Coordinates of C-alpha atoms and ligand atoms in Angstrom, one line a residue:
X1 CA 53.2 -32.6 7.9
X2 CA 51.7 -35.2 5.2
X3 CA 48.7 -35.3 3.2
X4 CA 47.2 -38.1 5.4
X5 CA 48.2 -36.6 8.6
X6 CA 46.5 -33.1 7.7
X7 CA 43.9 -34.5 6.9
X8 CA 43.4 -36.4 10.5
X9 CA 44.5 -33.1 12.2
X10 CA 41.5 -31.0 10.3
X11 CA 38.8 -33.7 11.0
X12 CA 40.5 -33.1 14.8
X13 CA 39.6 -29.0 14.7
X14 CA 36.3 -29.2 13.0
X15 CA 34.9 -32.1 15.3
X16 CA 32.2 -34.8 13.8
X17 CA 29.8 -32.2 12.4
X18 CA 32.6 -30.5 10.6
X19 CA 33.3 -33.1 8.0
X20 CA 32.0 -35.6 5.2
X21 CA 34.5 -38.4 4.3
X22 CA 32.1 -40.7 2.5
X23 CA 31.8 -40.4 -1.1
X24 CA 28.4 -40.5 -1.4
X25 CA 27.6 -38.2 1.1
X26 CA 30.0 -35.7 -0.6
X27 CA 28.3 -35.6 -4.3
X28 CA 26.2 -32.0 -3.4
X29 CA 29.8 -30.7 -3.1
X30 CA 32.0 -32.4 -5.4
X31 CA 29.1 -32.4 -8.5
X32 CA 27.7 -29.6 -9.2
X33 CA 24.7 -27.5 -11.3
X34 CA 26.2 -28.0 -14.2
X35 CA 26.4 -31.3 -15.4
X36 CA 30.5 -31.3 -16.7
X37 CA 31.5 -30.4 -13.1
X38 CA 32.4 -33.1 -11.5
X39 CA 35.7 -32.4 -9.5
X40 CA 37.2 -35.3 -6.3
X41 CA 38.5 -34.2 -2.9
X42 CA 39.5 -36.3 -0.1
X43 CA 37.9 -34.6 2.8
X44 CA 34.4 -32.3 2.8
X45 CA 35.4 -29.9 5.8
X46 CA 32.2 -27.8 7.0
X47 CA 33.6 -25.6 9.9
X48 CA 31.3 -23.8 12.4
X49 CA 33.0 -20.6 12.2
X50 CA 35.9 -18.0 11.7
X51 CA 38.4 -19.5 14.3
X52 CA 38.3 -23.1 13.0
X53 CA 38.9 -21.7 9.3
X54 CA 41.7 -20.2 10.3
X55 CA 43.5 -23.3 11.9
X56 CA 42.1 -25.3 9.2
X57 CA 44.0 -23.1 6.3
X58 CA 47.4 -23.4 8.8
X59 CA 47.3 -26.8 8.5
X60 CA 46.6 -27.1 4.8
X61 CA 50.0 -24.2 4.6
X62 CA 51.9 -26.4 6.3
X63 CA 51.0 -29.4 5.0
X64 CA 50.8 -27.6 0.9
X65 CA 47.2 -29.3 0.9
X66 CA 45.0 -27.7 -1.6
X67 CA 41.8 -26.0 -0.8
X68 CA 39.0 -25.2 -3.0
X69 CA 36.3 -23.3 -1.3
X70 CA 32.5 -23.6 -1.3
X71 CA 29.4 -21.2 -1.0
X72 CA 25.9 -22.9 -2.2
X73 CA 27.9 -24.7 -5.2
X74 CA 25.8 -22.7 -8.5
X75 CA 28.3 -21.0 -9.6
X76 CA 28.8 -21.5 -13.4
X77 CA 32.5 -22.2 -14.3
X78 CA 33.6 -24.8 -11.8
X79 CA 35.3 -22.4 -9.5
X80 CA 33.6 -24.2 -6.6
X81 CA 34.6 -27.7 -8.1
X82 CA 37.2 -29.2 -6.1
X83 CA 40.1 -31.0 -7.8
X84 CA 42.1 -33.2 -5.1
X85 CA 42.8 -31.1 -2.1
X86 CA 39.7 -30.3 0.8
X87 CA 36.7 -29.1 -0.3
X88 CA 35.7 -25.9 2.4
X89 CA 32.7 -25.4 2.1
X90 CA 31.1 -22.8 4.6
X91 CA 27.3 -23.8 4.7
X92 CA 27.5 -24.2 8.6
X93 CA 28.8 -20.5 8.9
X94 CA 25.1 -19.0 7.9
X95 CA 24.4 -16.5 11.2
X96 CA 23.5 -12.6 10.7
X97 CA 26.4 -11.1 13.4
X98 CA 24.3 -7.8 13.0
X99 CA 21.8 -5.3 11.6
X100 CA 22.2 -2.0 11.7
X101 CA 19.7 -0.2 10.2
X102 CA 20.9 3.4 11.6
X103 CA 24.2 3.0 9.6
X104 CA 22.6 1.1 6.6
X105 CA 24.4 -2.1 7.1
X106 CA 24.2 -5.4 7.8
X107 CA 27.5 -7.6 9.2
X108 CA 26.9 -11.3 7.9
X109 CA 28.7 -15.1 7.9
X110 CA 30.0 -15.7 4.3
X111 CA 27.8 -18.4 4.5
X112 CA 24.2 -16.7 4.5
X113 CA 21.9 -18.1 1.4
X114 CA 21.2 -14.8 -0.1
X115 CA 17.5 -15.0 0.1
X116 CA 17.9 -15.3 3.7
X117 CA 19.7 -11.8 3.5
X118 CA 17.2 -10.0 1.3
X119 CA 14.5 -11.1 3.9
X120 CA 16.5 -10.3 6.8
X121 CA 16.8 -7.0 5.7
X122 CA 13.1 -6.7 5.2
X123 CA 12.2 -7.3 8.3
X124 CA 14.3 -4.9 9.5
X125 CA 12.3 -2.7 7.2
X126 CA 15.5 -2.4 4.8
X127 CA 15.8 -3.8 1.5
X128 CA 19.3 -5.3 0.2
X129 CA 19.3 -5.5 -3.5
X130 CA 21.5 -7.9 -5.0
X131 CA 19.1 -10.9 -6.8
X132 CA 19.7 -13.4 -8.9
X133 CA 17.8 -16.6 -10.1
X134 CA 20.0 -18.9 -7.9
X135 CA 19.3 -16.4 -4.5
X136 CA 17.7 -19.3 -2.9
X137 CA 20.6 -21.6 -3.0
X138 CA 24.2 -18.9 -3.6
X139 CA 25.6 -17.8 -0.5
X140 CA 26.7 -14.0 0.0
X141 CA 30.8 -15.9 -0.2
X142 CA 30.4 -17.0 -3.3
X143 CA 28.5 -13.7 -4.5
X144 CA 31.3 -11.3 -3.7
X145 CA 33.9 -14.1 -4.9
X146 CA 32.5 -14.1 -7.9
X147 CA 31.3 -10.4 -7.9
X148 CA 27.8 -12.0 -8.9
X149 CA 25.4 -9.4 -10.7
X150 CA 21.8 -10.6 -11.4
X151 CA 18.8 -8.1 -12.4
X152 CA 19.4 -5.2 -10.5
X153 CA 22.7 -4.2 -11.3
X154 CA 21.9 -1.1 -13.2
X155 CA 20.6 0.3 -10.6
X156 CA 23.1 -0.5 -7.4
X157 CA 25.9 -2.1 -9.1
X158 CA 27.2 -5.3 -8.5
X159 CA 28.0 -7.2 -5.3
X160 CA 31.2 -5.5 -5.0
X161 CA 29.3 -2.1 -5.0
X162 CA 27.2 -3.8 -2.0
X163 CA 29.9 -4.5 0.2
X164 CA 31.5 -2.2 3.0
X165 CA 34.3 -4.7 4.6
X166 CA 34.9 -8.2 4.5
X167 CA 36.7 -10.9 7.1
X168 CA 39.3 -13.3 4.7
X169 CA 41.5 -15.9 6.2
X170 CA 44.9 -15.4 4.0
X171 CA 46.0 -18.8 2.9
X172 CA 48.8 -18.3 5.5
X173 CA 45.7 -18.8 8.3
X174 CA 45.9 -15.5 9.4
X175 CA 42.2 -13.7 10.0
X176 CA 42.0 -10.2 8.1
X177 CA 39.6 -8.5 10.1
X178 CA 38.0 -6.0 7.3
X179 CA 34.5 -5.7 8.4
X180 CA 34.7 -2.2 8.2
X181 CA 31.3 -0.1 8.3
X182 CA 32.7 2.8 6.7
X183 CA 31.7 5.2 3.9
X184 CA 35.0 6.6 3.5
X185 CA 38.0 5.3 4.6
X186 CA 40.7 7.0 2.7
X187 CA 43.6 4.4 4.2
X188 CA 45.8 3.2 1.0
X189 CA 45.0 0.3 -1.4
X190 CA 41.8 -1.2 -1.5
X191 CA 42.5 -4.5 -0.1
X192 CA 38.6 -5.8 0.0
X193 CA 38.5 -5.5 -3.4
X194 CA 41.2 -7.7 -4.3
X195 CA 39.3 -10.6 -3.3
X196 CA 36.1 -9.7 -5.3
X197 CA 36.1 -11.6 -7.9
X198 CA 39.1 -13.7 -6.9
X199 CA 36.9 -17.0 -6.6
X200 CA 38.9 -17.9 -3.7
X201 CA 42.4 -17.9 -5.4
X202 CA 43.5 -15.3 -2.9
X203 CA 41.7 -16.4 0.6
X204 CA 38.7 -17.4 2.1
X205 CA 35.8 -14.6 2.8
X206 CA 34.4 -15.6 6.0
X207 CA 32.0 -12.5 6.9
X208 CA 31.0 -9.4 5.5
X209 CA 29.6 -5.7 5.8
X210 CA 27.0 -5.2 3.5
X211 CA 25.0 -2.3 2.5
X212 CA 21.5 -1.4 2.8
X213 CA 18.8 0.3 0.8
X214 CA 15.7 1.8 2.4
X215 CA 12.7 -0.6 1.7
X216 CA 11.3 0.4 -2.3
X217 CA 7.6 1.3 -1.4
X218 CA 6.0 1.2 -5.1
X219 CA 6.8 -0.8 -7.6
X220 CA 5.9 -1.4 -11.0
X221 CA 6.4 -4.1 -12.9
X222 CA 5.7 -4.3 -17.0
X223 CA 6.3 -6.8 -19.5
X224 CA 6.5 -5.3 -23.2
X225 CA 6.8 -6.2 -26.7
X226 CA 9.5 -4.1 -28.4
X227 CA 10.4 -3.6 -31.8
X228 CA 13.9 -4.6 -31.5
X229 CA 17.3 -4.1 -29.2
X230 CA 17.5 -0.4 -30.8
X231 CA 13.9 0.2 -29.5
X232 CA 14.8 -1.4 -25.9
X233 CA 18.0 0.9 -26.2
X234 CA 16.1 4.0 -26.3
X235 CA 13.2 2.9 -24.1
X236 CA 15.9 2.3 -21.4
X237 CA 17.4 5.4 -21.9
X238 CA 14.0 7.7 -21.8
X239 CA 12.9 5.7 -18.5
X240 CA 15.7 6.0 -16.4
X241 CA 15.2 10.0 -17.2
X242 CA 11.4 10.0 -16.5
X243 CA 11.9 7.8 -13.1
X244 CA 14.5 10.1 -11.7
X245 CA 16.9 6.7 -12.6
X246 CA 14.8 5.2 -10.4
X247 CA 14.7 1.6 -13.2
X248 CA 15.2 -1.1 -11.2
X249 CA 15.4 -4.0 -13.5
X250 CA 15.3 -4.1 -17.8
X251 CA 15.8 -8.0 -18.8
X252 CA 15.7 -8.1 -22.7
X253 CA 14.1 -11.6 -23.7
X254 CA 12.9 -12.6 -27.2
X255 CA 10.4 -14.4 -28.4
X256 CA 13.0 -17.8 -28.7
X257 CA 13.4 -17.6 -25.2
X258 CA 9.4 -17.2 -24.3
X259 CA 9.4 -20.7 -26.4
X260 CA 11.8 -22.8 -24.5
X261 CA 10.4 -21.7 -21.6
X262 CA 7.0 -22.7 -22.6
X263 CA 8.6 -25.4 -23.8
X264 CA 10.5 -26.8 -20.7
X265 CA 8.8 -25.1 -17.6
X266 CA 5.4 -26.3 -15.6
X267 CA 3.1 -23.9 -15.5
X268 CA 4.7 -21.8 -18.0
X269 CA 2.5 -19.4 -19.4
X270 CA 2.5 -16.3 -21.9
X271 CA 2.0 -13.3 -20.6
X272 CA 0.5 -11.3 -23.6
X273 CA -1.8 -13.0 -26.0
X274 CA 0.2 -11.9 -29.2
X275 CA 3.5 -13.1 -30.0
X276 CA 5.5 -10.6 -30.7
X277 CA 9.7 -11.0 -31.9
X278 CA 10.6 -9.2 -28.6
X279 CA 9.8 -8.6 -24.7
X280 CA 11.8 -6.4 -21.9
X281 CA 10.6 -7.3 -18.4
X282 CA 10.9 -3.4 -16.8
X283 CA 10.8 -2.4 -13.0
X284 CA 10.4 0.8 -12.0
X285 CA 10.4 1.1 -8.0
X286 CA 10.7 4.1 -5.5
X287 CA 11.9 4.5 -2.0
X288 CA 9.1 7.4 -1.4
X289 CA 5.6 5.7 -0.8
X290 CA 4.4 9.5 -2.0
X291 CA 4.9 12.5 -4.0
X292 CA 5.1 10.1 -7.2
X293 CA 3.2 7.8 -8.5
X294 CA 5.1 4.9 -10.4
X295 CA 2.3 3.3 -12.2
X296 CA 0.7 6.7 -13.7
X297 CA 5.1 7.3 -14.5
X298 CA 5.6 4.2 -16.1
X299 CA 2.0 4.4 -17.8
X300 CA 2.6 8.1 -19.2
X301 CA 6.4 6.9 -20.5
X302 CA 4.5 3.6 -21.9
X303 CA 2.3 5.7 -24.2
X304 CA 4.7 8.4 -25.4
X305 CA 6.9 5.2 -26.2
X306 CA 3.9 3.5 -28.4
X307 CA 3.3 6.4 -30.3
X308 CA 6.9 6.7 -31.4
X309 CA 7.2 2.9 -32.1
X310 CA 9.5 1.9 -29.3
X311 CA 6.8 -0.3 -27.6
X312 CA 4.0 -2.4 -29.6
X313 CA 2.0 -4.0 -26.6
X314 CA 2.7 -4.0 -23.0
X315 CA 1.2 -5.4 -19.8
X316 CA 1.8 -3.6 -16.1
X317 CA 1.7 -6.1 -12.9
X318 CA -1.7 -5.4 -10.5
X319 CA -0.5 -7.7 -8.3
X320 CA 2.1 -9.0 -6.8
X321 CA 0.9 -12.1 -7.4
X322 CA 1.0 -10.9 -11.2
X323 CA 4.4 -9.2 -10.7
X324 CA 5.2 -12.8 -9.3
X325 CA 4.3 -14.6 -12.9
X326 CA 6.4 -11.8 -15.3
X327 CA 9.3 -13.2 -12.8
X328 CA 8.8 -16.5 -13.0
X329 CA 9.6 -16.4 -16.9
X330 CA 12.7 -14.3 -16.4
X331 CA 13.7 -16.8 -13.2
X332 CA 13.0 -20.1 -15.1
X333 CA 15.3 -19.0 -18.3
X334 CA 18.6 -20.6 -16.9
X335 CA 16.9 -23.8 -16.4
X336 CA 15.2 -24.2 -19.6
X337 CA 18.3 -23.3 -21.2
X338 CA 20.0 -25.9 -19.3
X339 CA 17.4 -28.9 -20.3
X340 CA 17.4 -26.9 -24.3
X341 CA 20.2 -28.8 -24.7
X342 CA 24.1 -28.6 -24.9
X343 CA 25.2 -25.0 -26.8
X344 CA 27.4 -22.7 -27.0
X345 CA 27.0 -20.4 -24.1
X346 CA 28.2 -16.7 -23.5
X347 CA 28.1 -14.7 -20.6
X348 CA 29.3 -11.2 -22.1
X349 CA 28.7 -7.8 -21.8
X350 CA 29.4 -4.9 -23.7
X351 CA 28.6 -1.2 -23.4
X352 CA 25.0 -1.0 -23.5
X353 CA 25.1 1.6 -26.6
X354 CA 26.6 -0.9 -28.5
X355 CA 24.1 -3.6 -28.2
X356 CA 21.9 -3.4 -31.0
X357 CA 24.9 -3.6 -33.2
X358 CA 25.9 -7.2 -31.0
X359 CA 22.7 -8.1 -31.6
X360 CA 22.8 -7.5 -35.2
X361 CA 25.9 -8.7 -36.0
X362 CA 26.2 -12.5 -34.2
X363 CA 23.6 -14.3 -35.5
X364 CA 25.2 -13.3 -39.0
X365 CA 28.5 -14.5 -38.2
X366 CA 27.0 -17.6 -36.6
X367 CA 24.9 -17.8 -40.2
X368 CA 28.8 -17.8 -41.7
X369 CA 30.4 -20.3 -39.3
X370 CA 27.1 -22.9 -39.4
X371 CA 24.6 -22.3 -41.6
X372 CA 21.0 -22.5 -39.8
X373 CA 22.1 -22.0 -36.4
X374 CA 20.0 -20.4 -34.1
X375 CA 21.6 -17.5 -32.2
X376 CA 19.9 -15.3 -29.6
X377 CA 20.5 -14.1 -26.0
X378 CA 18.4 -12.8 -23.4
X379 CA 19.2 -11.2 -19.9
X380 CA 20.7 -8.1 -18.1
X381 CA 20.1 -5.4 -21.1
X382 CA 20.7 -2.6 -18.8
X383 CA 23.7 -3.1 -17.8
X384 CA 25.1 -4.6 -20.9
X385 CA 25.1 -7.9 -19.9
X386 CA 23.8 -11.0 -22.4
X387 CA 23.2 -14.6 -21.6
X388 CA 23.8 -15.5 -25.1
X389 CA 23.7 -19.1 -26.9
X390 CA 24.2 -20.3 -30.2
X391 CA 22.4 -23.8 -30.7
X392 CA 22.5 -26.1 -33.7
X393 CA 20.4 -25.9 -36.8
X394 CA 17.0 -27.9 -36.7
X395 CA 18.0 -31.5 -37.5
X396 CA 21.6 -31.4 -36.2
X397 CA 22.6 -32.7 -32.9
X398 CA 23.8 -31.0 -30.3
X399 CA 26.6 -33.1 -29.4
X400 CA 27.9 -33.1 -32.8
X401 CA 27.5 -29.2 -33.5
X402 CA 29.3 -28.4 -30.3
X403 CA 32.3 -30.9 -31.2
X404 CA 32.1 -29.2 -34.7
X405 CA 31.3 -25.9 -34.6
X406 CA 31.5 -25.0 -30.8
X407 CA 34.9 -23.7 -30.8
X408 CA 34.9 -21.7 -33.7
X409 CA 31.8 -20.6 -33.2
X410 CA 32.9 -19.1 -29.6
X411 CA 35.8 -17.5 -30.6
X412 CA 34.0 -15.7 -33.5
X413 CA 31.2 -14.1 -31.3
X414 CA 33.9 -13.9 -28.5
X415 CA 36.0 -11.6 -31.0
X416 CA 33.4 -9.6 -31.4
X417 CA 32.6 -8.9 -28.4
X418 CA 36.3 -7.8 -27.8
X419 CA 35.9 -5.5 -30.9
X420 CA 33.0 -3.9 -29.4
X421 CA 34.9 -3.6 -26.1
X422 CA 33.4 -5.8 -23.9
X423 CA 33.5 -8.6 -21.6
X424 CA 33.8 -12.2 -22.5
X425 CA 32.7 -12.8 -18.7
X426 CA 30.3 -10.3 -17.4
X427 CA 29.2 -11.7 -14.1
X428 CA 29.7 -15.6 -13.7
X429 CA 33.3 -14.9 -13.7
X430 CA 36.6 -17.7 -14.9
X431 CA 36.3 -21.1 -12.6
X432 CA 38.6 -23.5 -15.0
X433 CA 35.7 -23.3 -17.7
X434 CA 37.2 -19.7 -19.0
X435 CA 41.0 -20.2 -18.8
X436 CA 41.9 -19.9 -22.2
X437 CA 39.6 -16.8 -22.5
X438 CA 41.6 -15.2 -20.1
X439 CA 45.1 -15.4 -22.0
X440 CA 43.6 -14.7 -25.0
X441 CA 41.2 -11.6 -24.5
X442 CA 42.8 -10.2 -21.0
X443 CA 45.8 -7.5 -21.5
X444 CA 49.7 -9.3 -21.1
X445 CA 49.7 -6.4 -18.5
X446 CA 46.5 -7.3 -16.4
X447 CA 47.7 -10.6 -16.5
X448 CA 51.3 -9.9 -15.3
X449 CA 49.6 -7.7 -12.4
X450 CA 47.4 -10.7 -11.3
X451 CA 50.0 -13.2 -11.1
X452 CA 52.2 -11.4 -8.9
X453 CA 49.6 -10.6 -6.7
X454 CA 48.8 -14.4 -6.2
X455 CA 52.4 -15.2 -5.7
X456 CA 52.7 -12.3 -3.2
X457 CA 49.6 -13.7 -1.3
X458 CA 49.9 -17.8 -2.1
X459 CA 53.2 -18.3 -2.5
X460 CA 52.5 -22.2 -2.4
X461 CA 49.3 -21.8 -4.7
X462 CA 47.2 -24.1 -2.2
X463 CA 44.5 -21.4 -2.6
X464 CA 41.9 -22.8 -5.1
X465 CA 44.6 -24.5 -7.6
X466 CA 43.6 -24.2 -11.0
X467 CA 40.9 -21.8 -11.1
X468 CA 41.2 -18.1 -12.6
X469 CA 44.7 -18.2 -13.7
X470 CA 45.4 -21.5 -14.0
Ligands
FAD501 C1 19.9 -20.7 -12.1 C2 21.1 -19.9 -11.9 C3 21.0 -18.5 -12.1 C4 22.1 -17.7 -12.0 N1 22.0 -16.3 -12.2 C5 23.1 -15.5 -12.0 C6 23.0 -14.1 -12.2 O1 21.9 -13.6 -12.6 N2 24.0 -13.4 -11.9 C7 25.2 -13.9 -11.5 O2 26.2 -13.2 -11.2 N3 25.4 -15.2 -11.3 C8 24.3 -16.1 -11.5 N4 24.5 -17.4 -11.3 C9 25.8 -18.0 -10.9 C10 26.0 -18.1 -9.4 O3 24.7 -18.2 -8.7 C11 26.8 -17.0 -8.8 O4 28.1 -17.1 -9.4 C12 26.9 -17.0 -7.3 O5 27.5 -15.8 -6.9 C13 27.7 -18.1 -6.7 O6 27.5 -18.2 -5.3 P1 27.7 -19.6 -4.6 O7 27.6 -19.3 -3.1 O8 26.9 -20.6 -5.1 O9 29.3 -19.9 -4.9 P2 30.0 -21.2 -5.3 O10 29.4 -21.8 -6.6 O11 30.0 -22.2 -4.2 O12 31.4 -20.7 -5.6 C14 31.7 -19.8 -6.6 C15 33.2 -19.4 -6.6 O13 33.4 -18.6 -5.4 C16 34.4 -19.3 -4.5 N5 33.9 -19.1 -3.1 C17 32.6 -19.4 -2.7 N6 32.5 -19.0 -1.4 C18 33.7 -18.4 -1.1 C19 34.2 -17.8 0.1 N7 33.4 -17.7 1.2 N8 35.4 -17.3 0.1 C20 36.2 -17.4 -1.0 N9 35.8 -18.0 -2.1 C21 34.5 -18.5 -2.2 C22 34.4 -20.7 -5.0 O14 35.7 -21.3 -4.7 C23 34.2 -20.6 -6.5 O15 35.4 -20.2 -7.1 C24 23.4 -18.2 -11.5 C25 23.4 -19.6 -11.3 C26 22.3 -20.4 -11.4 C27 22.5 -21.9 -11.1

């Protein structure tokens, strides 16, 4: 079968509501949150549902039609940016199959906006932790494709941790029913991991079994001044002891990143009335409504912390409308960042005892590489994970630092990173943005192990062409 005539057969399965042709129309999905990705595709094909995936994907096999697939289009290195074949994206597939809140588990589309999840789960009086600042758009495809993390992965791990069994269509068409609801299942390789984190190289995710947390009953929520990432370190460390590692959320952000959010965002405001070099935004929540009180824990840890320096000021939510406005810095970051100004941006992680001595060390080797260059991250501290930038010196633009210095200057703190053993992609994984970080910081042998699997799986490499491996 040709190009053309696939693509007649496809508009044919999916029907009239099941496809955008004109250009226009298909900008949301071919242009997406980040400005550079701008990717082409033929055909925008929105099916209704498992079945119609499936005999799209045969007909793309047969006809070795590329497919790039689509959640809510935020991921960050163009994985979702299509690049000649159909774009699939599965924003029509967005009904909860089940709840089960005996078994803990909830059985989901892949196309679900995860904030439609997290509420769905509270009203079945669950909770279902996975958040990020783009919940209200990213779908819960796209989060396990990407094996998204957000703010509460030190406590439940990331979305791969949240996920019992998954549905894929193979890029043969066939339908791997997964959706297992099992705890243990002791059966041979783990197959549902392969495609976490694939960013649809492998197959298509088109439901899931995900897991369930009983609803947090208190919750406390503190924004502090700290003296520095050694302080945070140790403040992390004595909290998750004192809460019965109950710490929800510990989002480092300095005093640069306060600015440029009071500097970019509406109704941006401080939340302490002295600036301090430092903050950590702390929760602390508790599935038992009794027996513990998490303010009068977090209050107690707070003032053993001040006396031995760790903390300098520190303000606890008494509202959730108050719990809502420590957010709203934390939540706004990305998009400040993104109107800051063109940078060099990192997404790494390394093992949270070694933080400090990250945090010590890049701006000086920035210093070397450019002098003046402003060098600072803020984000997931507790679980090792930095959104960190390096932006040009006052004065310099930022089109001509990045065409200067922007390589160099990644590679440098990218090396680091390496030496300290870490992750020169914690959580917004490769897309085509990050394929020359994977040949040089992945192992030959990683590498070797990856390809054959996507030759074992996609023979015809129609799966998501040039994304995660090239
Ligand atoms: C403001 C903002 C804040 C963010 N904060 C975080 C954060 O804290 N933590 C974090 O991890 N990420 C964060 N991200 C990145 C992004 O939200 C996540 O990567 C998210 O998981 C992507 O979901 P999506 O549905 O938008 O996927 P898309 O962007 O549509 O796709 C991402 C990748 O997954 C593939 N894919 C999508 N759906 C499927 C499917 N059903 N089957 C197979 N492959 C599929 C795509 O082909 C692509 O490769 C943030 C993004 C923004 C814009």
């Amino acid at each position: 079968m040709g190009r053309d005539e696939a693509i007649e057969a496809i508009k044919r399965v999916v029907g009239p509501k099941g496809y955008i042709e004109a250009e226009a129309d298909m900008k949301p999905y071919t242009e997406g949150w980040i400005v550079t990705h701008k990717g082409r595709s033929p055909l925008v094909v929105r099916p209704a549902g498992t079945e119609e995936v499936a005999a799209v994907v045969k007909i793309c096999a047969d006809a070795k039609l590329p497919i790039t697939p689509q959640g809510g289009h935020t991921g960050l290195c163009g994985g979702a940016t299509p690049t000649g074949g159909i774009l699939l994206s599965l924003n029509r597939m967005n009904r909860i199959r089940e709840i089960d809140p005996v078994n803990y588990t909830m059985t989901v589309d892949a196309g679900c906006v995860l904030e439609e999840l997290q509420k769905a789960a509270d009203a079945a009086d669950r909770y279902f932790p996975l958040s990020l600042a783009a919940e209200g758009s990213c779908t819960i495809g796209g989060n396990l494709s990407t094996n998204a993390g957000g703010t509460n992965t030190l406590r439940y791990g990331n979305a791969r941790d949240l996920c019992f069994g998954i549905e894929v269509v193979l890029p043969d068409g066939t339908v791997w029913d997964g959706l297992k609801r099992l705890r243990k299942d002791n059966t041979g390789y783990d197959l549902r991991g392969m495609f976490m984190g694939a960013e649809g190289t492998l197959g298509i995710i088109t439901g899931a079994v995900l897991k369930l947390y009983p609803k947090p009953r208190q919750i406390a929520a503190t924004w502090l001044a700290v003296p520095g990432a050694a302080a945070a370190l140790e403040l992390l460390s004595r909290a998750r002891a004192a809460s019965g590692d109950s710490v929800e959320t510990f989002e480092f952000i300095p005093r640069e990143a306060v600015e440029m959010y009071l500097r970019h965002i509406p109704q941006a405001a401080d939340p302490l009335a002295t600036k301090y070099p430092f903050y950590v935004l702390m929760e602390i929540a508790t599935f038992a409504a009794e027996g513990v009180d998490v303010t009068a824990l977090t209050e107690a840890l707070l003032e053993k912390a001040a006396e031995d320096g760790l903390v300098t000021d520190a303000t606890i939510a008494q509202s959730e409308a108050q719990r809502d406005k420590l957010w709203h810095i934390r939540e706004s970051l990305p998009e400040a960042s993104r109107r800051e100004g063109r940078a060099v941006h990192l997404d790494m992680a390394v093992p949270i005892a070694k933080l400090p001595d990250f945090y010590a060390r890049a701006p000086q080797i920035a210093e070397k590489i450019c002098p003046g260059a402003r060098a600072w991250g803020f984000g997931h501290f507790g679980d090792g994970n930095l959104h960190y930038a390096v932006r040009p010196p006052a004065g310099m633009a930022h089109p001509d630092f990045m065409e200067k210095h922007g390589k160099p200057m990644e590679y440098a703190m990218l090396d680091l990173v390496a030496e300290l053993k870490g992750s020169f992609s914690a959580e917004h994984g490769i897309g085509f943005e990050k394929l020359a970080d994977m040949t040089r910081y992945k192992a030959p042998v990683e590498l070797r192990l990856m390809k054959s699997l996507k030759a074992s799986l996609d023979p015809d490499g129609i799966m998501n062409p040039g994304k995660v491996l090239g």
